[in-house]
XYZ file of C-alpha atoms in Angstrom:
769
model
C 270.855 87.842 110.204
C 274.395 86.897 111.282
C 274.985 86.433 114.988
C 277.316 88.963 116.513
C 280.382 87.531 118.214
C 280.573 88.201 121.889
C 283.683 88.520 124.063
C 282.844 85.040 125.387
C 282.960 83.709 121.845
C 286.205 85.376 120.888
C 288.491 85.642 123.943
C 289.738 82.093 123.865
C 290.241 82.219 120.075
C 292.242 85.430 120.330
C 294.460 83.881 122.996
C 295.092 80.776 120.920
C 296.023 82.662 117.769
C 298.105 85.216 119.630
C 300.305 82.538 121.166
C 301.225 81.362 117.664
C 302.455 84.774 116.563
C 305.981 85.988 116.601
C 306.532 88.344 119.544
C 305.048 91.701 118.595
C 303.882 94.484 120.982
C 302.747 97.978 120.282
C 306.395 98.903 120.234
C 307.553 95.830 118.394
C 309.719 94.830 121.332
C 310.690 91.267 122.259
C 311.126 89.866 125.657
C 314.644 90.774 126.691
C 315.025 87.711 128.875
C 314.596 85.378 125.887
C 316.340 87.300 123.164
C 318.619 90.314 122.979
C 316.911 93.254 121.375
C 317.710 94.129 117.841
C 317.302 97.712 116.521
C 313.971 96.694 114.908
C 312.626 95.686 118.262
C 312.785 99.242 119.574
C 310.539 100.754 116.903
C 307.129 101.847 118.123
C 305.025 102.089 114.974
C 302.090 103.597 116.837
C 304.053 106.696 117.731
C 302.192 109.825 116.688
C 299.375 107.990 114.943
C 296.572 109.751 116.806
C 297.381 113.116 115.239
C 298.867 112.462 111.881
C 298.449 112.819 108.179
C 297.419 110.074 105.726
C 301.071 109.034 105.291
C 301.740 108.185 108.922
C 300.092 105.054 110.376
C 300.920 101.571 111.654
C 301.362 100.249 108.137
C 303.182 97.141 107.024
C 305.998 98.189 104.690
C 309.605 97.806 103.769
C 312.127 100.676 103.338
C 311.091 102.848 100.377
C 308.261 100.407 99.607
C 305.441 101.291 97.237
C 303.140 99.449 99.672
C 302.155 100.874 103.035
C 299.451 98.313 103.909
C 297.302 98.919 106.997
C 294.126 100.126 108.623
C 292.023 103.152 107.754
C 289.391 104.283 110.230
C 288.500 107.889 109.508
C 286.142 109.722 107.206
C 287.468 111.442 104.126
C 289.252 114.783 104.463
C 292.419 116.403 105.745
C 294.429 114.157 108.103
C 292.218 111.176 107.367
C 293.528 107.616 107.279
C 294.323 106.080 110.660
C 293.745 107.487 114.170
C 294.903 105.328 117.062
C 292.186 106.657 119.356
C 289.366 105.222 117.126
C 288.583 101.604 118.039
C 287.448 100.376 114.623
C 288.722 99.685 111.131
C 287.066 100.657 107.886
C 289.350 98.451 105.839
C 293.002 97.845 104.932
C 294.331 99.893 102.054
C 297.618 99.521 100.274
C 298.914 102.997 99.390
C 299.443 105.692 102.004
C 301.843 107.965 100.140
C 301.423 111.693 99.780
C 298.395 112.263 97.488
C 298.202 108.574 96.621
C 295.737 105.872 97.615
C 294.380 102.620 96.216
C 292.579 99.327 96.819
C 291.010 98.652 100.168
C 290.444 95.038 101.335
C 288.155 94.103 104.235
C 286.862 90.745 105.566
C 283.279 90.568 106.805
C 280.776 88.089 108.228
C 278.030 90.588 109.129
C 275.104 91.260 106.787
C 276.262 92.499 103.393
C 276.646 96.226 102.721
C 278.705 97.958 99.997
C 279.585 101.074 101.994
C 282.056 101.422 104.839
C 279.738 103.637 106.926
C 280.722 106.660 109.072
C 284.022 106.054 110.898
C 282.515 106.819 114.331
C 279.228 104.898 113.991
C 278.573 101.803 116.117
C 278.153 98.453 114.400
C 274.466 98.071 115.134
C 271.861 100.130 113.290
C 271.076 101.250 109.782
C 273.918 102.631 107.738
C 276.642 101.201 109.968
C 278.568 99.899 106.953
C 281.127 97.127 106.648
C 283.611 98.630 109.027
C 284.370 96.584 112.179
C 285.051 97.427 115.757
C 288.412 96.134 116.948
C 289.471 94.786 120.283
C 292.130 97.424 120.956
C 294.298 95.201 123.176
C 294.744 92.829 120.232
C 296.138 95.599 117.940
C 299.872 95.012 117.336
C 302.482 96.221 114.968
C 306.212 96.123 114.253
C 308.217 97.015 111.171
C 306.739 95.093 108.280
C 303.687 93.795 110.195
C 300.250 94.840 111.476
C 297.493 92.869 113.172
C 294.271 93.327 115.069
C 291.142 91.325 115.941
C 288.128 92.525 113.976
C 285.304 92.120 116.466
C 282.352 92.393 114.082
C 284.099 90.636 111.226
C 284.957 87.772 113.579
C 288.590 87.290 112.521
C 292.187 88.063 113.291
C 293.570 90.339 110.551
C 297.340 90.201 109.871
C 299.378 91.737 107.058
C 302.892 92.155 105.886
C 304.431 93.619 102.758
C 307.262 93.631 100.169
C 308.173 96.583 97.987
C 305.223 96.147 95.549
C 303.033 93.539 97.276
C 300.828 93.078 100.266
C 300.291 89.713 102.020
C 297.007 89.429 104.058
C 296.016 86.680 106.461
C 292.531 86.527 107.949
C 291.924 83.812 110.558
C 288.237 83.353 111.369
C 286.838 82.520 114.759
C 284.053 80.139 113.872
C 282.328 78.079 111.170
C 280.272 80.383 108.943
C 280.099 82.104 105.582
C 282.569 84.884 105.090
C 283.406 87.361 102.373
C 286.428 89.443 101.416
C 285.517 92.902 100.041
C 287.619 94.675 97.448
C 286.746 98.375 97.461
C 288.072 100.850 94.864
C 286.412 103.929 96.417
C 286.949 104.624 100.135
C 287.676 107.547 102.464
C 291.074 109.210 101.788
C 292.792 112.401 102.749
C 292.701 113.762 99.223
C 289.099 112.659 98.496
C 290.289 110.467 95.613
C 287.962 110.284 92.601
C 287.528 106.903 90.937
C 286.801 106.090 87.319
C 287.145 103.180 84.920
C 287.249 100.722 87.775
C 287.229 97.090 86.800
C 287.503 93.883 88.877
C 287.689 90.688 86.826
C 287.624 87.011 87.818
C 290.468 85.095 86.133
C 289.761 81.852 87.939
C 288.331 80.878 91.308
C 291.628 81.817 93.073
C 292.666 84.877 91.093
C 291.127 88.345 90.669
C 292.681 91.176 88.680
C 291.761 94.686 87.701
C 292.584 98.333 87.569
C 291.229 101.766 88.556
C 291.899 105.322 87.378
C 292.519 107.692 90.303
C 291.737 111.448 89.946
C 291.305 111.301 86.137
C 294.787 111.623 84.624
C 296.826 111.327 87.827
C 297.503 107.630 87.773
C 296.050 104.143 87.092
C 296.524 101.428 89.671
C 296.714 97.805 88.456
C 296.232 94.903 90.794
C 296.543 91.111 90.814
C 295.113 89.261 93.855
C 295.835 85.603 94.558
C 293.664 83.706 97.130
C 294.973 80.749 99.119
C 291.574 79.010 98.849
C 289.148 78.946 95.938
C 286.227 81.302 96.425
C 282.605 80.393 95.576
C 281.834 83.420 93.427
C 282.804 86.936 92.418
C 280.198 89.517 93.175
C 280.252 93.274 93.345
C 278.590 96.644 93.087
C 278.552 99.832 91.023
C 276.889 102.592 93.025
C 273.908 100.950 94.745
C 273.485 98.256 92.134
C 274.563 94.851 93.466
C 275.805 92.194 90.981
C 276.129 88.518 91.928
C 278.139 85.648 90.500
C 279.641 87.630 87.645
C 282.758 87.449 85.540
C 283.614 91.169 86.055
C 282.424 94.392 87.591
C 283.204 97.756 86.058
C 282.153 101.415 86.353
C 282.900 104.793 87.807
C 282.612 106.072 91.425
C 281.674 103.603 94.101
C 282.916 100.369 92.546
C 283.844 97.206 94.451
C 283.712 93.485 94.568
C 283.521 90.642 97.054
C 284.232 86.934 97.041
C 282.538 84.370 99.282
C 283.938 81.475 101.294
C 282.698 78.893 103.702
C 285.171 78.935 106.554
C 285.647 76.792 109.618
C 286.912 77.892 112.998
C 290.535 78.991 113.161
C 290.816 78.733 109.327
C 293.032 81.313 107.614
C 292.179 82.852 104.229
C 295.265 84.407 102.685
C 295.643 86.968 99.898
C 298.738 88.045 98.043
C 298.271 91.377 96.249
C 300.609 92.718 93.573
C 300.317 96.377 92.576
C 301.725 98.400 89.688
C 301.357 101.909 88.210
C 302.536 100.520 84.821
C 300.167 97.851 83.654
C 298.536 94.512 84.654
C 301.579 92.600 83.492
C 303.623 94.635 85.946
C 301.316 93.777 88.804
C 301.548 90.104 87.922
C 305.324 90.160 87.661
C 305.678 92.086 90.887
C 303.635 89.406 92.586
C 305.603 86.543 91.126
C 308.986 88.212 91.746
C 308.423 89.199 95.302
C 305.896 86.720 96.673
C 306.274 83.352 94.906
C 309.268 82.445 96.993
C 307.152 82.544 100.190
C 304.442 80.202 98.975
C 301.633 80.633 101.410
C 303.934 80.897 104.433
C 302.889 84.221 106.018
C 305.425 83.977 108.840
C 308.305 83.673 106.341
C 307.123 86.748 104.440
C 306.766 88.654 107.676
C 310.264 87.740 108.767
C 311.692 88.882 105.443
C 310.162 92.321 105.927
C 311.381 92.461 109.503
C 314.927 91.486 108.486
C 314.893 94.030 105.704
C 314.226 96.752 108.295
C 316.664 95.408 110.831
C 319.502 95.299 108.292
C 318.919 99.006 107.572
C 318.404 100.142 111.144
C 321.533 98.251 112.272
C 323.693 100.613 110.243
C 323.710 102.778 113.326
C 324.282 101.293 116.775
C 323.451 103.347 119.843
C 324.243 102.524 123.457
C 322.643 104.253 126.438
C 319.243 104.959 127.856
C 316.585 102.457 126.740
C 313.846 105.030 126.276
C 316.076 107.153 124.101
C 317.033 104.088 122.071
C 313.349 103.480 121.363
C 312.916 107.080 120.315
C 316.030 106.935 118.126
C 315.122 103.775 116.250
C 311.549 104.839 115.834
C 312.750 108.024 114.185
C 315.311 106.171 112.067
C 312.517 103.851 110.911
C 310.297 106.783 109.927
C 313.187 108.415 108.044
C 312.714 105.799 105.257
C 309.105 106.461 104.414
C 309.461 107.355 100.728
C 308.392 105.037 97.914
C 309.641 103.093 94.923
C 307.247 103.672 91.953
C 308.981 101.657 89.269
C 308.148 97.964 88.953
C 310.397 95.036 89.886
C 311.470 94.727 86.263
C 312.526 98.380 86.133
C 309.594 99.672 84.071
C 307.710 102.776 85.020
C 305.246 105.299 83.603
C 306.804 108.726 83.135
C 304.775 111.965 83.726
C 303.626 111.843 80.078
C 302.137 108.364 80.771
C 304.676 106.669 78.488
C 306.001 103.347 79.707
C 309.813 103.458 80.104
C 312.407 100.786 80.861
C 315.291 101.325 83.258
C 318.576 99.501 83.053
C 319.021 96.407 85.226
C 318.314 97.062 88.946
C 317.139 100.576 88.195
C 314.618 102.188 90.556
C 312.426 105.259 90.428
C 311.821 106.888 93.831
C 309.099 109.365 94.766
C 307.152 110.832 97.657
C 306.299 114.045 99.371
C 308.171 117.241 98.515
C 311.863 117.854 99.037
C 311.046 120.911 101.202
C 314.090 121.834 103.313
C 314.647 118.103 103.583
C 318.321 118.813 102.707
C 318.849 119.526 106.383
C 318.062 115.925 107.266
C 317.982 113.508 104.299
C 321.229 114.606 102.674
C 323.416 113.765 105.599
C 321.566 110.611 106.711
C 321.274 109.029 103.294
C 324.825 109.968 102.293
C 326.181 108.388 105.443
C 324.297 105.120 105.869
C 322.417 104.627 102.609
C 324.476 106.179 99.805
C 322.929 103.696 97.299
C 319.550 105.315 97.990
C 321.093 108.733 97.576
C 322.504 107.649 94.239
C 319.139 106.226 93.173
C 317.487 109.553 93.961
C 319.904 111.289 91.634
C 319.209 108.720 88.932
C 315.475 109.160 89.400
C 315.879 112.939 88.930
C 318.041 112.507 85.790
C 315.549 110.060 84.304
C 312.752 112.564 84.820
C 314.930 115.274 83.288
C 315.680 113.076 80.342
C 311.976 112.289 79.695
C 310.366 115.616 80.633
C 313.067 118.269 80.596
C 312.839 118.876 84.341
C 313.834 117.418 87.686
C 311.156 117.214 90.393
C 310.889 118.540 93.926
C 308.578 115.650 94.899
C 307.810 113.073 92.230
C 304.564 111.811 93.766
C 303.734 108.729 91.754
C 306.489 109.996 89.416
C 304.419 113.117 88.556
C 305.626 116.654 88.749
C 303.778 118.445 91.562
C 305.544 121.753 92.217
C 304.336 121.402 95.787
C 305.861 123.795 98.305
C 307.077 125.932 95.349
C 310.736 124.895 95.727
C 313.374 122.925 93.828
C 315.248 121.362 96.732
C 315.956 118.257 94.737
C 318.857 120.349 93.439
C 320.331 120.410 96.978
C 320.139 116.633 97.226
C 321.780 116.102 93.830
C 324.610 118.576 94.501
C 325.225 117.085 97.939
C 325.452 113.584 96.419
C 328.114 114.731 93.981
C 330.079 116.618 96.685
C 330.098 113.500 98.892
C 331.514 111.286 96.174
C 328.222 109.575 95.262
C 328.533 109.711 91.455
C 327.277 106.562 89.774
C 325.353 108.382 87.027
C 325.874 110.364 83.837
C 327.831 113.459 84.929
C 327.189 115.432 81.743
C 323.445 114.974 82.018
C 323.732 115.699 85.720
C 325.163 119.164 85.192
C 322.794 119.938 82.332
C 319.787 119.162 84.532
C 320.988 121.387 87.362
C 322.017 124.399 85.262
C 318.814 124.078 83.288
C 316.883 124.601 86.541
C 318.952 127.747 87.216
C 318.521 129.372 83.759
C 315.141 128.237 82.346
C 311.799 129.530 83.416
C 309.809 126.917 85.304
C 306.146 126.173 84.779
C 303.613 123.526 84.037
C 304.934 120.419 82.295
C 303.225 118.433 79.550
C 300.539 116.114 81.004
C 301.775 116.717 84.500
C 302.219 119.448 87.172
C 304.675 122.266 87.610
C 308.468 122.030 87.790
C 311.374 124.417 88.120
C 311.349 128.003 89.442
C 308.073 129.468 88.126
C 308.921 133.036 89.062
C 312.527 132.973 87.967
C 312.035 135.906 85.658
C 311.016 138.167 88.529
C 313.780 136.864 90.729
C 316.541 137.532 88.179
C 315.136 140.843 86.954
C 314.042 142.485 90.191
C 316.261 140.539 92.601
C 313.227 139.134 94.483
C 309.780 137.802 93.936
C 307.104 140.477 94.510
C 304.486 139.509 97.060
C 301.542 140.403 94.815
C 302.945 137.884 92.247
C 303.821 135.085 94.640
C 304.806 134.547 98.263
C 308.021 136.101 99.458
C 309.499 132.865 100.709
C 310.262 132.068 97.080
C 313.024 134.684 97.128
C 314.770 132.840 99.950
C 314.303 129.404 98.455
C 315.541 130.530 95.031
C 318.589 132.183 96.609
C 319.534 128.938 98.397
C 319.109 126.830 95.247
C 321.375 129.208 93.311
C 323.976 128.734 96.034
C 323.753 124.962 95.619
C 324.204 125.323 91.862
C 327.099 127.669 92.343
C 328.984 125.111 94.480
C 328.609 122.488 91.779
C 329.762 124.926 89.118
C 332.807 125.607 91.213
C 333.553 121.914 91.699
C 333.242 121.199 87.987
C 335.292 124.177 86.841
C 332.526 126.329 85.414
C 333.648 129.835 86.448
C 330.982 131.817 84.519
C 328.129 129.771 85.956
C 329.703 129.977 89.433
C 329.828 133.800 89.362
C 326.324 134.061 87.951
C 324.763 131.763 90.552
C 326.659 133.121 93.481
C 325.478 136.626 92.666
C 321.863 135.482 92.572
C 322.310 133.526 95.797
C 322.685 136.925 97.533
C 319.194 138.143 96.457
C 317.884 137.299 99.911
C 319.415 140.641 101.007
C 316.968 142.497 98.705
C 314.106 141.483 101.035
C 316.000 142.337 104.250
C 314.644 145.616 105.636
C 317.591 147.809 106.624
C 315.783 149.374 109.578
C 313.348 146.722 110.795
C 316.005 144.033 110.351
C 313.352 141.525 109.219
C 312.671 139.783 105.965
C 309.867 142.013 104.654
C 307.854 141.409 101.439
C 308.224 143.864 98.571
C 305.901 144.656 95.743
C 306.915 144.830 92.082
C 307.538 148.586 92.369
C 310.030 148.061 95.177
C 307.789 149.199 97.993
C 307.995 147.394 101.344
C 304.767 145.871 102.709
C 303.082 148.551 104.906
C 302.425 148.068 108.612
C 304.506 144.964 108.577
C 303.816 142.340 111.168
C 306.499 139.623 111.340
C 303.989 137.184 112.868
C 301.631 137.375 109.955
C 301.895 134.462 107.541
C 300.085 136.057 104.640
C 303.001 136.231 102.216
C 304.925 133.214 103.400
C 304.513 129.495 102.778
C 303.357 127.714 105.966
C 305.255 130.131 108.219
C 305.573 133.774 109.141
C 308.062 136.544 108.733
C 309.721 135.906 112.052
C 310.490 132.329 111.147
C 311.601 133.132 107.568
C 313.976 135.878 108.636
C 316.310 133.107 109.882
C 315.995 131.156 106.656
C 319.258 131.956 104.923
C 320.997 128.511 105.309
C 323.732 129.301 102.826
C 324.747 132.622 104.315
C 324.201 132.698 108.064
C 327.327 134.886 108.556
C 325.819 137.374 106.102
C 322.592 137.437 108.008
C 324.402 138.005 111.317
C 326.344 140.893 109.757
C 323.237 142.574 108.385
C 321.197 142.119 111.557
C 324.037 142.685 113.955
C 325.278 139.890 116.243
C 323.668 141.320 119.414
C 320.253 141.755 117.838
C 320.593 138.373 116.148
C 321.202 136.627 119.466
C 318.650 138.738 121.381
C 315.821 137.898 118.990
C 316.739 134.272 118.640
C 317.025 133.761 122.392
C 313.713 135.484 122.943
C 312.149 133.260 120.317
C 313.341 130.048 121.960
C 312.263 131.174 125.433
C 308.753 132.027 124.232
C 308.446 128.924 122.013
C 309.139 126.559 124.929
C 305.522 126.722 126.152
C 304.397 125.386 122.779
C 307.064 122.671 122.692
C 308.799 124.567 119.901
C 305.957 124.266 117.427
C 302.993 126.203 116.150
C 299.561 124.801 116.821
C 297.544 127.183 114.651
C 297.919 126.946 110.946
C 295.783 129.128 108.703
C 295.946 127.605 105.211
C 295.121 131.033 103.695
C 298.006 132.548 105.675
C 296.032 135.786 106.312
C 296.288 135.739 110.119
C 298.767 136.719 112.681
C 299.760 134.358 115.498
C 302.573 135.084 117.916
C 304.569 131.933 117.168
C 308.323 132.024 117.234
C 310.445 128.951 116.631
C 308.373 126.387 114.790
C 310.156 122.995 114.638
C 306.896 121.517 113.511
C 307.328 122.776 109.950
C 310.360 122.655 107.704
C 311.247 126.324 107.258
C 312.476 126.691 110.841
C 314.210 123.418 111.762
C 317.658 124.919 111.633
C 316.980 127.489 114.303
C 318.703 125.825 117.261
C 321.839 125.461 115.240
C 322.204 129.152 114.423
C 323.760 129.896 117.796
C 326.861 128.021 116.734
C 327.338 130.719 114.084
C 326.698 133.652 116.413
C 329.282 132.846 119.121
C 326.963 130.969 121.505
C 327.296 127.271 120.683
C 326.261 126.331 124.239
C 322.791 127.504 123.285
C 322.786 125.162 120.342
C 323.631 122.386 122.824
C 320.837 123.505 125.151
C 318.068 123.869 122.608
C 318.835 120.807 120.453
C 318.433 118.783 123.641
C 315.266 120.626 124.673
C 313.720 119.977 121.221
C 314.629 116.311 121.344
C 313.034 116.019 124.753
C 309.968 118.268 124.353
C 309.010 118.159 120.671
C 309.515 114.467 120.036
C 307.357 111.936 121.891
C 306.823 108.210 121.950
C 303.072 107.693 122.401
C 300.258 107.502 119.846
C 299.128 110.959 121.047
C 302.506 112.666 120.916
C 305.095 111.773 118.338
C 305.907 114.716 116.150
C 304.200 117.977 117.040
C 303.676 118.905 113.436
C 303.573 117.530 109.884
C 306.111 114.704 109.799
C 306.161 114.631 105.972
C 307.427 111.115 105.242
C 310.468 111.096 107.503
C 311.762 114.678 107.404
C 311.327 115.465 111.116
C 312.492 111.990 112.025
C 315.693 112.504 110.135
C 316.403 115.666 112.163
C 316.117 113.701 115.392
C 318.425 110.914 114.187
C 321.154 113.281 113.003
C 320.916 115.507 116.108
C 320.933 112.540 118.470
C 324.291 111.628 116.942
C 325.322 115.257 117.406
C 325.271 116.344 113.720
C 323.670 118.847 111.434
C 324.490 120.262 107.968
C 323.274 123.839 107.742
C 323.853 124.149 104.004
C 322.677 120.611 103.212
C 326.190 119.390 102.426
C 326.445 121.074 99.039
C 329.977 122.393 99.415
C 333.114 120.382 98.807
C 333.820 118.521 102.064
C 330.945 120.253 103.862
C 330.901 121.329 107.483
C 328.977 119.108 109.837
C 327.873 121.100 112.889
C 328.313 119.590 116.369
C 326.148 119.376 119.480
C 326.194 117.121 122.491
C 325.141 113.578 121.423
C 322.252 111.815 123.124
C 323.974 108.475 123.708
C 326.966 107.110 125.619
C 328.241 105.612 122.364
C 327.090 105.694 118.757
C 328.647 103.643 115.953
C 327.927 104.398 112.332
C 328.730 101.387 110.148
C 329.780 103.001 106.915
C 328.939 101.657 103.428
C 331.292 99.143 101.890
C 331.031 100.468 98.297
C 331.158 104.166 99.005
C 333.011 104.405 102.335
C 335.171 101.284 102.310
C 333.165 99.642 105.084
C 334.731 101.689 107.853
C 333.099 102.678 111.096
C 332.837 105.974 112.900
C 332.425 106.024 116.678
C 330.986 108.844 118.756
C 331.771 108.529 122.452
C 330.497 110.771 125.237
C 332.109 110.895 128.626
C 330.020 111.987 131.646
C 326.891 111.586 129.607
C 323.598 112.150 131.475
C 320.255 113.937 131.218
C 321.815 116.958 132.974
C 325.231 116.908 131.295
C 324.266 118.385 127.966
C 327.088 120.922 127.521
C 330.305 120.246 125.598
C 333.431 120.759 127.647
C 335.822 119.445 125.027
C 336.031 117.371 121.810
C 338.738 115.246 120.230
C 338.774 113.684 116.830
C 341.124 110.683 116.639
C 343.004 112.125 119.645
C 343.306 115.654 118.242
C 341.521 118.562 119.932
C 338.651 120.158 118.004
C 337.912 123.763 118.907
C 335.430 124.561 116.150
C 331.724 123.626 116.510
C 332.026 121.530 113.345
C 334.046 118.845 111.610
C 334.163 117.907 107.936
C 331.984 115.304 106.364
C 335.112 113.448 105.220
C 336.229 113.184 108.851
C 333.256 110.903 109.340
C 333.534 108.833 106.129
C 337.223 108.192 106.679
C 336.266 106.388 109.880
C 337.575 107.123 113.310
C 336.561 108.243 116.740
C 334.948 111.485 118.013
C 335.135 111.839 121.776
C 333.136 114.349 123.812
C 333.528 115.361 127.423
C 330.249 116.672 128.728
C 329.236 118.698 131.799
C 326.185 120.282 133.368
C 327.373 123.876 132.791
C 328.379 125.573 129.555
C 331.957 125.946 128.509
C 331.928 129.475 127.178
C 335.270 129.068 125.439
C 334.678 125.923 123.389
C 333.467 126.216 119.815
C 333.318 130.040 119.660
C 335.820 130.290 116.767
């Protein structure tokens, strides 16, 4: 039996290795006395990781990387993955995207077992598994990097990543026999099912293989290079152990392990290339992205860090240090989507056909575009228009190959998740903001197709389009016994987006048709109750209506969805009446304060009533604070945007985002609002209105893109800025007074200077026009 390392054995080793590392703390910050902080140094990767979904953890990645490489420590099920409060690691897996997982790697020196064991079990005892306790004080992370000391495995684990590759480094504490486990089945949020798993020895430094996840969903291919020749490839299928073999294959619990003799302070390194296309793609990804580093882990880590710093540096903020950490942590999280095409531009379409993109082409994917237009559209268009353009190209490529765009191309599959088509908002916003490096004829065909053709299940993939479009166009709403009533509101908004594009491209018939349907939200607005109320197919209102019941709404209730008319807030105010509009909204914010503006109870079956008002913790209600700027009380927008930034957003592992962060959606809201900006309609009109609130910082500089915005800069300066001075007294744009609570998007991209004078009391005359 292997001897267990004790703190006496390991403490000196940990100290020696730690002193060799680049500065990295739990917030990724460097010593200010030795080096001026860069934006990347402010990011706290552990924020919110003790109460988060599979997608949010302290993972090593690059912006929009396929790889999110890092620790898992929970059992399978909802919100599994990583929890900061658990002091052990099951293993290090490579994919942490929505509904995607694959390939866990774990070093070990303890007695062999082929199961990870329960996440909360101690090391000693039967059934403990191969997971290892960690010495929590050694756990460190910064953008592009993660490390911890594995107490039971007796080694320091470090990892970094490129777009398609992971780079592992395991430094062992003493002379002994060690193994590296390669597990294809391990605990995930979506309880992934494994079949056709194969791990093959190519030579004594190279292992390759593949695994099918969830039957037809996707196949993951991998190529793994070792820095040191291993003694043998071994493995398991179920409970059957196989030793010194050429390959292991099977379904279910399939894994492999390689053995090494290691000496104290020796590092075993692995470079792992992944692909959803084929094995050749995994090999090429590895060669393209990792060969240049050789076996220099530090150089690879610095490359990932610099990649992040270049992106984060596109916005410079000056002011309170704690707020700067919160800002850059949120900006970092805003770029959590993925690139699913290979380095050579090949990808598998939803029909599982391998396709080839033109040079430098990329296919993006991730969690659903669900109301993300409030946050992504402005942020990407402003500081990363090339990514915005790539999103449009991704959607057009999917349309070309499948006949449909996608609201969330997870692994480049259609999912239909959240029952919306908000990719249309992103596409229209890109065009309206001058981001147009794509086929314009195909672009319009794709968008008008979504508006006129019945959605449904696609060939060999999931659903796309508006599945209940026939009801929406025939009855003017979606009956609640057919589907949830929130579809009426989402469809109405999407038709508004399409109408704006038709107007811009000179398509008058399509414009009139789509604008008319964009008003269908009114057909669910009860004339007496003044709430959005579900209707059945016979036109009857739901009886005994309770606006706090979520039964007929998607992840929300009737109170929250009543405000969800982003394209026609003036129309909503007119139908409700301004006084009632303000009275209800103010009451909602006052009562939501005790819950930090979120809802803590979520019934997945939506058949319960909870008295929750404003819910910033889910996407349908994130515009609420900005509605006051439409109803004549912009000072309340200034008050509640600041309260949400202070109360809802945290900076500890236990409090980050009080809800489902959804791959950067809530983070994007914070970034935009901290700069003082918000686009209610998602920026889909020509030269859209950008709403204003009091910025968080003394000075913010947006360094605009060279290709799309001529490399200009836009400065936001606040005078008399403080924690108490949150109310706008006056605003000037390039020396000219601004009396409206908005400016145009082009005012920003032209470059210039926006100056605020702030005070501790509202100015009841500013911004009421």
